[in-house]
Coordinates of C-alpha atoms and ligand atoms in Angstrom, one line a residue:
M115 CA 53.3 99.6 140.4
G116 CA 53.0 101.7 143.7
F117 CA 52.2 105.1 144.0
E118 CA 53.1 107.1 147.0
A119 CA 50.5 110.0 147.3
V120 CA 51.5 113.6 147.9
T121 CA 52.1 113.9 151.7
G122 CA 52.5 117.0 154.1
Q123 CA 49.5 118.7 153.6
P124 CA 48.1 120.5 156.8
F125 CA 44.7 119.8 158.3
R126 CA 42.1 122.0 157.0
P127 CA 38.1 122.0 157.2
S128 CA 36.3 120.5 154.4
P129 CA 35.5 122.8 151.5
H130 CA 32.4 122.8 149.4
L131 CA 31.9 120.3 146.5
S132 CA 30.8 121.4 143.2
K133 CA 29.5 119.2 140.1
S134 CA 32.8 119.0 138.8
R135 CA 34.4 118.1 142.1
F136 CA 32.0 115.3 142.7
I137 CA 32.7 113.8 139.0
A138 CA 36.5 114.1 139.9
G139 CA 35.7 112.2 143.1
T140 CA 33.8 109.5 141.5
Q141 CA 36.6 108.8 139.1
C142 CA 39.5 108.9 141.7
S143 CA 39.4 110.5 145.3
L144 CA 43.0 111.6 144.9
R145 CA 42.0 113.5 141.7
L146 CA 39.3 115.2 144.0
W147 CA 42.1 115.9 146.8
N148 CA 44.4 117.5 144.1
D149 CA 41.5 119.5 142.6
V150 CA 40.8 121.0 146.0
Y151 CA 44.2 121.2 147.5
R152 CA 46.7 120.7 144.8
R153 CA 45.6 122.4 141.3
D154 CA 49.2 123.3 141.0
L155 CA 49.9 119.6 140.3
A156 CA 47.7 119.4 137.2
T157 CA 49.0 119.6 133.6
S158 CA 47.2 122.8 131.8
W159 CA 44.6 122.5 129.5
S160 CA 45.6 122.2 125.7
D161 CA 44.2 124.4 123.2
T162 CA 42.2 121.6 121.9
Q163 CA 40.7 121.0 125.2
Q164 CA 40.0 124.6 125.8
A165 CA 38.2 124.5 122.4
I166 CA 35.9 121.8 123.5
F167 CA 35.1 123.8 126.7
D168 CA 34.3 126.7 124.7
R169 CA 32.1 124.6 122.3
G170 CA 30.2 123.2 125.5
T171 CA 29.7 126.8 126.5
A172 CA 28.3 128.0 123.0
I173 CA 26.0 124.8 122.9
G174 CA 24.6 125.6 126.5
E175 CA 23.7 129.1 125.7
L176 CA 21.9 128.0 122.6
A177 CA 20.0 125.3 124.7
Q178 CA 18.6 127.9 126.8
Q179 CA 16.6 129.3 124.0
R180 CA 14.8 125.9 123.9
Y181 CA 13.3 127.2 127.0
P182 CA 12.4 130.6 126.2
G183 CA 11.4 133.4 128.5
G184 CA 13.9 132.1 131.2
T185 CA 16.0 134.2 133.4
L186 CA 19.9 134.0 133.7
V187 CA 21.5 134.1 137.2
G188 CA 24.7 135.7 136.8
F189 CA 27.2 136.4 139.1
K190 CA 31.0 135.3 139.6
H191 CA 31.7 131.8 140.6
W192 CA 32.7 133.2 143.9
E193 CA 29.5 135.2 144.5
R194 CA 28.0 131.9 145.8
S195 CA 25.5 133.5 148.2
E196 CA 24.3 136.3 145.8
A197 CA 23.8 133.6 143.0
I198 CA 21.5 131.5 145.4
A199 CA 19.6 134.6 146.8
E200 CA 18.8 135.4 143.0
T201 CA 17.7 132.1 142.3
N202 CA 15.5 131.8 145.3
R203 CA 13.8 135.2 144.3
L204 CA 13.2 133.7 140.8
L205 CA 12.0 130.3 142.0
A206 CA 9.4 131.9 144.1
D207 CA 8.1 134.2 141.1
P208 CA 5.4 132.1 139.2
S209 CA 5.7 134.4 136.3
V210 CA 9.3 133.0 135.6
P211 CA 9.4 129.8 133.1
A212 CA 12.8 128.9 133.5
I213 CA 15.9 129.5 135.2
Y214 CA 19.5 129.4 133.7
E215 CA 22.7 128.6 135.4
A216 CA 20.3 128.3 138.6
A217 CA 22.6 128.3 141.8
L218 CA 21.7 125.7 144.5
E219 CA 23.3 124.5 147.6
H220 CA 22.8 121.5 149.9
E221 CA 24.8 120.2 152.7
G222 CA 27.9 121.7 151.4
V223 CA 27.4 121.0 147.7
F224 CA 27.0 123.7 145.4
V225 CA 25.7 123.5 141.7
R226 CA 24.7 125.6 138.9
V227 CA 22.0 123.8 137.0
D228 CA 21.9 124.5 133.3
V229 CA 18.1 124.9 133.0
L230 CA 15.3 124.3 135.4
A231 CA 12.1 124.8 133.5
R232 CA 9.0 125.1 135.6
N233 CA 6.0 122.6 134.8
G234 CA 2.7 122.0 136.1
Y235 CA 4.1 119.6 138.7
G236 CA 7.4 121.4 139.8
W237 CA 10.5 121.7 137.8
D238 CA 12.4 119.8 135.2
L239 CA 16.2 119.7 135.6
I240 CA 18.2 120.0 132.3
E241 CA 21.8 119.3 132.1
V242 CA 23.1 120.1 128.8
K243 CA 26.1 118.3 127.0
A244 CA 27.9 118.9 123.8
S245 CA 27.4 115.2 123.0
T246 CA 25.1 113.1 121.1
R247 CA 25.0 110.4 123.8
P248 CA 22.7 111.2 126.9
E249 CA 23.0 107.5 128.1
K250 CA 26.7 107.9 129.1
E251 CA 27.0 107.0 132.8
V252 CA 29.1 110.1 133.7
F253 CA 26.4 112.5 132.5
K254 CA 23.7 110.6 134.4
R255 CA 26.1 111.2 137.6
D256 CA 26.3 114.7 136.8
A257 CA 22.5 114.9 136.8
A258 CA 22.3 113.0 139.8
I259 CA 24.3 115.3 142.0
Q260 CA 22.2 118.0 140.7
Y261 CA 19.1 116.5 141.4
W262 CA 20.4 115.4 145.0
V263 CA 21.1 118.9 145.7
A264 CA 17.8 120.1 144.3
T265 CA 15.6 117.8 146.1
G266 CA 17.6 118.4 149.5
A267 CA 17.3 122.1 148.9
G268 CA 13.4 121.6 149.0
L269 CA 12.6 121.8 145.1
K270 CA 10.2 119.3 143.6
I271 CA 12.0 117.8 140.5
Y272 CA 9.5 116.2 138.2
Q273 CA 12.0 115.2 135.3
A274 CA 15.9 115.0 135.3
G275 CA 17.0 115.2 131.8
I276 CA 20.2 115.4 129.6
L277 CA 20.0 117.5 126.8
V278 CA 22.3 116.4 123.6
L279 CA 22.5 117.1 120.0
D280 CA 20.5 114.8 117.9
T281 CA 22.5 113.5 114.9
N282 CA 19.1 113.0 113.1
Y283 CA 18.7 116.5 112.6
V284 CA 19.5 117.8 109.0
Y285 CA 20.3 121.6 108.9
E286 CA 18.3 123.3 106.3
G287 CA 19.8 126.7 106.6
G288 CA 18.5 129.7 108.5
P289 CA 18.1 129.5 112.3
Y290 CA 18.5 126.2 113.7
D291 CA 15.0 124.3 114.7
L292 CA 15.9 123.9 118.4
E293 CA 13.3 121.1 118.9
Q294 CA 15.0 118.9 116.3
L295 CA 18.5 119.9 116.9
F296 CA 18.4 118.7 120.6
R297 CA 16.9 115.7 122.2
L298 CA 16.7 114.9 125.6
G299 CA 17.4 111.8 127.3
D300 CA 15.4 111.1 130.6
A301 CA 17.8 110.5 133.7
T302 CA 14.9 110.8 136.3
E303 CA 14.9 107.0 137.3
F304 CA 18.9 107.1 137.5
C305 CA 18.8 109.9 139.6
Q306 CA 16.1 108.8 142.1
E307 CA 17.3 105.5 142.5
G308 CA 20.9 106.9 143.0
L309 CA 20.0 109.2 146.0
E310 CA 21.5 107.1 148.6
A311 CA 24.3 106.5 146.7
T312 CA 25.0 110.1 145.9
E313 CA 24.6 111.0 149.6
A314 CA 26.8 108.4 150.6
A315 CA 29.5 109.4 148.0
V316 CA 29.1 113.1 149.2
A317 CA 29.7 112.2 152.9
E318 CA 32.8 110.2 152.0
F319 CA 34.3 112.9 150.0
H320 CA 33.6 115.7 152.7
Q321 CA 35.2 113.2 155.1
M322 CA 38.3 112.5 152.9
L323 CA 38.8 116.1 152.1
A324 CA 38.8 116.9 156.0
A325 CA 41.6 114.3 156.4
D326 CA 45.1 115.6 157.0
K327 CA 46.8 113.7 154.1
P328 CA 45.7 112.9 150.6
P329 CA 44.4 109.1 150.0
A330 CA 46.9 106.8 148.8
I331 CA 45.7 105.7 145.2
Q332 CA 47.5 103.7 142.7
I333 CA 47.4 104.5 138.9
G334 CA 45.3 102.3 137.0
N335 CA 42.8 102.3 134.2
H336 CA 40.7 104.9 136.1
C337 CA 43.2 107.4 135.3
F338 CA 41.7 107.7 131.8
T339 CA 38.0 106.8 132.4
P340 CA 35.9 108.6 132.1
Y341 CA 38.3 111.5 131.5
D342 CA 42.0 111.7 131.2
C343 CA 43.2 112.7 134.4
P344 CA 45.3 115.8 134.5
Y345 CA 47.4 114.6 137.5
Y346 CA 48.8 111.6 135.6
G347 CA 52.1 113.3 135.1
A348 CA 52.3 114.2 138.9
C349 CA 51.1 110.5 139.9
T350 CA 53.7 109.0 137.8
A351 CA 56.8 111.3 138.5
G352 CA 59.9 109.3 139.1
M353 CA 58.1 105.9 138.2
E354 CA 59.8 103.3 136.0
F355 CA 57.8 101.8 133.5
H356 CA 58.5 98.6 131.4
D357 CA 59.9 98.9 127.7
H358 CA 57.2 96.4 126.7
P359 CA 54.1 96.7 128.9
I360 CA 51.2 94.2 128.7
S361 CA 49.2 96.9 127.4
D362 CA 51.1 96.7 124.1
L363 CA 49.2 93.8 123.3
Y364 CA 46.9 94.4 120.7
R365 CA 43.4 94.6 121.8
L366 CA 44.2 92.9 125.2
N367 CA 40.5 92.4 126.6
G368 CA 39.8 92.9 130.2
A369 CA 39.6 89.4 131.3
R370 CA 43.2 88.6 130.1
R371 CA 44.4 91.7 131.3
E372 CA 43.2 90.8 135.0
Q373 CA 44.6 87.4 134.6
L374 CA 48.0 88.6 133.8
E375 CA 47.7 91.2 136.4
M376 CA 46.7 88.7 139.3
Q377 CA 49.9 86.8 138.4
A378 CA 51.7 89.9 138.8
I379 CA 52.9 90.0 135.2
E380 CA 53.5 93.5 133.8
S381 CA 55.7 93.0 130.9
I382 CA 55.2 91.2 127.7
L383 CA 58.7 89.4 128.2
D384 CA 57.5 87.7 131.4
I385 CA 54.3 86.1 130.0
P386 CA 54.2 82.5 130.0
E387 CA 54.8 80.2 126.9
D388 CA 51.3 78.6 127.4
F389 CA 49.3 81.8 128.3
D390 CA 46.3 82.0 125.7
L391 CA 46.9 84.8 123.4
T392 CA 45.3 85.8 120.1
P393 CA 47.6 85.1 117.0
M394 CA 48.2 88.9 116.8
Q395 CA 49.1 89.2 120.4
D396 CA 51.2 86.1 120.1
R397 CA 53.2 87.7 117.0
I398 CA 53.7 90.8 119.3
R399 CA 55.2 88.9 121.9
Q400 CA 57.5 86.7 119.6
A401 CA 58.7 89.9 118.2
V402 CA 59.5 91.5 121.8
L403 CA 61.1 88.4 123.0
S404 CA 63.4 88.2 119.8
G405 CA 64.0 91.8 119.4
R406 CA 63.1 91.3 115.7
P407 CA 60.4 92.4 113.4
W408 CA 58.0 89.9 112.0
Q409 CA 56.9 89.7 108.4
S410 CA 54.7 87.6 106.6
P411 CA 55.6 85.5 103.3
G412 CA 52.8 87.1 101.6
L413 CA 54.0 90.8 101.9
G414 CA 55.8 91.4 98.7
K415 CA 52.9 90.0 96.5
T416 CA 50.5 92.2 98.5
L417 CA 52.5 95.3 97.9
Q418 CA 52.3 94.6 94.3
E419 CA 48.5 95.0 94.2
P420 CA 48.1 98.7 93.9
D421 CA 48.1 100.2 90.2
W422 CA 50.5 102.8 88.9
P423 CA 50.5 105.7 89.1
L424 CA 50.2 105.5 93.0
H425 CA 48.1 108.5 94.4
Y426 CA 48.6 109.0 98.3
L427 CA 45.8 110.6 99.9
D428 CA 45.1 112.4 103.2
F429 CA 42.2 114.4 104.4
E430 CA 42.0 117.1 107.4
A431 CA 38.3 117.5 108.6
W432 CA 36.4 119.4 111.5
Q433 CA 33.6 118.2 113.2
P434 CA 31.5 121.3 114.2
A435 CA 29.0 120.3 116.8
L436 CA 26.5 122.7 115.5
P437 CA 26.2 122.2 111.5
P438 CA 27.4 125.2 109.7
Y439 CA 26.0 124.6 106.1
P440 CA 22.6 123.0 104.9
G441 CA 22.6 119.3 104.4
M442 CA 24.9 118.9 107.5
R443 CA 24.0 117.1 111.0
P444 CA 25.5 117.7 114.4
F445 CA 29.2 116.9 114.6
Q446 CA 29.4 115.6 111.2
A447 CA 33.0 115.7 109.7
I448 CA 33.6 118.2 106.8
P449 CA 37.0 118.1 105.1
F450 CA 38.7 121.3 104.7
L451 CA 42.2 120.1 103.3
F452 CA 43.5 117.2 101.4
S453 CA 47.2 116.3 100.3
A454 CA 48.0 114.1 97.4
H455 CA 51.2 112.7 96.5
M456 CA 51.6 111.1 93.1
E457 CA 54.3 108.8 92.3
D458 CA 54.9 107.2 88.8
S459 CA 56.4 104.0 88.1
E460 CA 59.9 105.6 87.8
G461 CA 59.6 106.7 91.5
R462 CA 59.0 110.6 90.5
L463 CA 56.9 112.3 93.0
T464 CA 54.6 115.4 92.6
H465 CA 52.3 116.9 95.3
S466 CA 49.3 118.6 95.0
E467 CA 46.8 119.9 97.7
Y468 CA 43.5 122.0 98.5
L469 CA 43.1 124.1 101.7
H470 CA 39.8 125.8 102.0
D471 CA 41.1 129.2 103.5
Q472 CA 37.7 131.2 103.7
P473 CA 34.8 130.9 106.1
T474 CA 32.6 129.4 103.4
D475 CA 31.4 125.8 102.7
P476 CA 34.4 124.0 101.6
R477 CA 32.8 120.8 100.2
R478 CA 32.3 121.8 96.5
P479 CA 35.5 123.6 95.8
L480 CA 37.7 120.8 97.8
A481 CA 35.8 117.8 96.0
E482 CA 36.4 119.6 92.4
A483 CA 40.0 119.9 93.4
L484 CA 40.2 116.3 94.5
L485 CA 38.9 115.0 91.4
E486 CA 41.2 117.2 89.3
A487 CA 44.3 116.0 91.7
L488 CA 43.4 112.3 91.5
G489 CA 42.6 111.8 87.7
T490 CA 40.8 108.5 86.5
T491 CA 43.9 106.3 86.6
G492 CA 46.2 104.6 89.3
S493 CA 45.4 103.4 92.8
I494 CA 44.8 105.8 95.5
V495 CA 46.7 104.7 98.8
V496 CA 45.3 105.7 102.1
Y497 CA 45.8 104.8 105.7
S498 CA 42.6 103.7 107.5
G499 CA 39.1 104.0 106.3
Y500 CA 38.7 107.6 107.2
E501 CA 39.4 108.8 103.6
R502 CA 36.4 106.4 102.2
R503 CA 34.2 107.9 104.8
M504 CA 35.1 111.8 103.6
I505 CA 34.7 110.7 100.1
N506 CA 31.1 109.0 100.8
T507 CA 30.1 112.3 102.8
L508 CA 31.0 114.6 99.7
A509 CA 29.2 112.3 97.4
D510 CA 26.0 112.2 99.5
Q511 CA 26.1 116.0 99.4
L512 CA 27.2 116.8 96.0
P513 CA 24.8 115.0 93.9
D514 CA 26.2 116.1 90.4
L515 CA 29.7 115.0 91.6
R516 CA 28.5 111.7 93.0
N517 CA 29.3 109.3 90.4
A518 CA 32.8 110.8 89.9
L519 CA 33.6 110.7 93.7
M520 CA 32.3 107.4 94.2
A521 CA 34.5 106.2 91.3
L522 CA 37.4 107.1 93.7
N523 CA 36.2 104.7 96.0
D524 CA 36.9 101.8 93.6
R525 CA 40.6 102.8 93.4
L526 CA 41.3 103.1 97.1
W527 CA 43.8 100.8 98.6
D528 CA 44.2 100.7 102.3
L529 CA 48.0 100.5 103.7
L530 CA 46.7 100.1 107.3
P531 CA 45.2 96.4 107.2
V532 CA 48.1 95.2 105.0
I533 CA 50.7 96.4 107.7
R534 CA 48.4 95.0 110.3
E535 CA 48.3 91.6 108.4
H536 CA 51.7 91.4 107.1
Y537 CA 54.3 93.1 109.4
Y538 CA 55.2 94.3 112.9
H539 CA 57.8 95.9 114.6
P540 CA 58.5 95.7 118.3
D541 CA 58.6 99.4 118.4
F542 CA 55.1 99.6 117.3
R543 CA 54.5 99.2 120.8
G544 CA 51.1 97.6 120.0
S545 CA 49.8 100.3 117.6
F546 CA 49.4 100.4 114.1
S547 CA 48.6 104.1 113.8
I548 CA 50.7 105.8 111.1
K549 CA 52.2 107.9 114.0
A550 CA 53.6 104.6 115.4
V551 CA 54.5 102.9 112.5
L552 CA 56.5 105.4 110.4
P553 CA 59.3 106.2 112.9
A554 CA 59.7 102.4 113.5
L555 CA 60.2 101.7 110.0
V556 CA 61.9 105.1 108.6
K557 CA 64.4 106.3 111.0
G558 CA 64.2 110.2 111.5
Q559 CA 60.6 110.6 110.2
H560 CA 58.1 111.8 112.8
W561 CA 55.6 114.4 113.5
S562 CA 57.1 115.9 116.5
D563 CA 58.8 118.7 115.1
L564 CA 55.6 120.2 113.6
A565 CA 53.6 123.0 114.9
I566 CA 50.4 120.9 114.4
A567 CA 50.9 117.2 115.0
D568 CA 47.6 115.2 115.1
G569 CA 44.3 115.4 113.6
M570 CA 42.2 116.9 116.5
S571 CA 44.8 119.7 116.9
A572 CA 44.5 120.2 113.2
A573 CA 40.7 120.6 113.3
V574 CA 40.6 123.1 116.5
A575 CA 43.6 125.2 114.6
Y576 CA 41.5 125.4 111.5
E577 CA 38.4 126.6 113.3
S578 CA 40.3 129.4 115.3
A579 CA 42.1 130.5 112.1
L580 CA 38.9 130.8 110.4
A581 CA 37.8 133.5 113.1
D582 CA 41.2 135.1 113.5
D583 CA 41.3 138.8 112.0
D584 CA 45.0 138.6 112.0
L585 CA 46.1 137.6 108.5
E586 CA 49.4 136.8 109.3
N587 CA 48.5 134.5 112.3
R588 CA 45.9 133.0 109.9
G589 CA 48.4 132.6 107.2
Q590 CA 50.7 130.8 109.6
V591 CA 48.2 128.5 110.8
F592 CA 47.0 127.6 107.5
A593 CA 50.8 127.0 106.4
D594 CA 51.3 124.6 109.5
L595 CA 48.2 122.7 108.5
R596 CA 49.4 122.1 104.9
T597 CA 52.8 120.9 106.3
Y598 CA 51.1 118.5 108.6
C599 CA 48.8 117.1 105.8
A600 CA 51.6 116.7 103.3
Q601 CA 53.9 115.3 106.0
D602 CA 50.8 112.2 106.1
T603 CA 50.9 111.3 102.7
R604 CA 54.6 111.6 102.4
A605 CA 54.7 109.2 105.4
M606 CA 52.9 106.8 103.1
V607 CA 55.2 107.2 100.3
D608 CA 58.1 106.4 102.6
L609 CA 56.3 103.4 104.4
L610 CA 55.4 101.7 101.1
R611 CA 58.8 102.2 99.7
E612 CA 60.4 100.8 102.6
L613 CA 57.9 97.8 103.1
K614 CA 58.8 96.9 99.5
E615 CA 62.7 96.6 100.3
R616 CA 62.1 94.6 103.4
A617 CA 59.8 92.3 101.4
V618 CA 62.9 91.6 99.0
N619 CA 65.6 91.9 101.7
G620 CA 64.0 90.7 104.8
P621 CA 62.4 92.4 107.9
Ligands
SF4_846 S1 46.5 110.0 137.7 FE1 45.2 108.3 138.4 S2 45.8 108.0 140.7 FE2 46.5 109.8 140.1 S3 45.1 111.4 140.6 FE3 44.5 111.0 138.4 S4 43.1 109.2 138.5 FE4 44.0 109.4 140.7

């Protein structure tokens, strides 16, 4: 697949680099070019992405309190020289123990360091991330460019660290214990050993940005690693994609993908008969070649396993970075909504749900409503292991309801592995997600016309609605959330019915 880069840009001097531009450049030089000259080509941030950025800002501010007595360097992003002057003044003042958002510049690279903390030997450089994994390569690169700038600007950096949230921390209520809430990953060695490589990358980026046209880069896996690139739409505009690309092969590993790409094979239809595929991949290939679904002989028997009445269950949960209630850890999922359809042996459906619509702890009222909705008889049909995890979480945190909640686990019946083992439709396109499976099997059923159409958006919408003083807006979001969750359980009802019919009448 070729990509002809955007052309026709006039020559201009190389602009400054920043942390984010440096990271963009390490992902793809065209992405960096576009960040500097063609921001208009980027897709705009979704509400979900914006919420993730906002979360990062809030955690950064909290992390500053872990280094007390520091001074914040303010100024707008275009007031670089003022911010640098203020930083220099604070660096020279030995009574300042820490500087937040320190502004530093070296050879055309301008960075804001989350925290510079003074120690007996020089400074510790701290990059704060709303994450739990300081070892991520992209975080270390982020620290490395700051380390290069700071040392180049004459600072003695004793340690470069990445401060993240510690999932071992259990919140006990009251103010957070900041020593336990955060943990510091050491990136000093990475930064020191990477100094030359960082310098070379900076020089390369400056040179590339000073050219009179953008680099010609083809799309590939790098468009999604480490971040989804906002220029993907622009880079793929006008391209024709195969109906059944090799990426539709379930869990195709890097080595196999490379083998196919070396033979210029982009479509499943072109894979040689003797090419080594897993049984699942071969099943997908056969279904694509024949244009017909595949169905196992054991499908009908497996579908008879669950006991009547059938309860179809789906949770929506949010994962607040900072634990809002005692007993919770950073990023622990907390269910705020469930939908339960119940179907009796005559095919009659009833529906119940619970949405926690107050900014208070949802765990107990939700768990009690759940136990009432699911009763004590019949199988509980779910799609994936997520519902079991949510029930386990509730059981761990509500000891008096633990036995009743754990008894629900004995009744769970997961439809996802059943479909994965017993059925494949070419329109699944390599995915067994319910969002892919439902429209392929039940025509006209999908989520695309819903205001909220995926779990991440649901979590973000819920968090925003709780903070929204406009009762009308809040009510609308809650209604949208209920509709979305109910659609998930209704989808399972329709899927199971459809599969039973196909088990009898053929795929
Ligand atoms: S979509 Fe891919 S090729 Fe295009 S700018 Fe982004 S990373 Fe580079």
